[in-house]
Amino acid sequence: MSQGVMLHIRENLSPEDLRRLTQRIEREQGFDLHASLSRKPHLHFIASETSPHVVLNAIRNQGYHACLVDL
């Protein structure tokens, strides 16, 4: 079952930037991510079978400043 997480990423990501980031993580880490931008700047919804903390660390390992947002 896929779980969703909201992330705050300090850097400005366009929809294309977010797509490239998730594709790079999928290729390097081997898990599926489904990401979308929210209406709020810097907030991104990501659904994955992978633990939210693993997803967060994968994004941070790409050089982004990200944190989980508690809903």
XYZ file of C-alpha atoms in Angstrom:
71
model
C 0.000 0.000 0.000
C 1.348 3.371 -1.011
C 1.723 6.015 1.677
C 1.798 9.737 1.081
C 4.042 12.285 2.663
C 4.300 16.033 2.386
C 7.781 17.490 2.148
C 9.014 21.035 2.412
C 11.955 21.521 0.054
C 13.723 24.835 0.517
C 14.867 25.033 -3.090
C 12.424 26.175 -5.769
C 11.443 23.200 -7.916
C 9.447 23.521 -11.109
C 7.249 20.587 -12.119
C 10.036 19.530 -14.504
C 12.683 19.778 -11.745
C 10.530 17.618 -9.460
C 10.016 15.058 -12.232
C 13.765 14.845 -12.894
C 14.505 14.546 -9.166
C 12.050 11.692 -8.657
C 13.271 9.897 -11.789
C 16.884 10.160 -10.620
C 15.975 8.773 -7.183
C 13.952 5.949 -8.745
C 16.865 5.050 -11.001
C 19.496 5.224 -8.248
C 17.499 3.819 -5.309
C 15.201 1.405 -7.134
C 11.889 2.487 -5.652
C 8.835 4.158 -7.193
C 7.858 7.713 -6.328
C 4.771 9.597 -7.407
C 5.231 13.309 -6.760
C 3.134 16.394 -7.321
C 3.446 20.059 -6.477
C 1.013 21.624 -4.063
C -0.447 25.100 -4.408
C 1.971 26.293 -1.751
C 5.555 27.044 -2.745
C 8.124 24.508 -1.594
C 5.535 21.869 -0.583
C 5.445 18.596 -2.479
C 3.285 15.502 -2.058
C 5.101 12.235 -2.595
C 3.515 8.796 -2.531
C 5.643 5.675 -2.289
C 5.748 2.172 -0.877
C 9.034 3.222 0.725
C 9.273 4.669 4.234
C 8.910 8.479 4.351
C 12.279 8.771 6.085
C 13.997 6.769 3.338
C 12.422 9.065 0.719
C 13.486 12.119 2.715
C 17.074 10.885 2.972
C 17.166 10.096 -0.760
C 16.111 13.686 -1.529
C 18.646 15.094 0.908
C 21.353 12.925 -0.668
C 20.624 14.705 -3.951
C 21.681 17.976 -2.291
C 18.257 19.392 -1.413
C 17.267 20.838 1.943
C 14.075 18.966 2.798
C 12.011 18.103 5.857
C 8.817 16.191 6.536
C 5.679 18.242 7.137
C 3.315 16.967 9.816
C -0.300 17.298 8.721
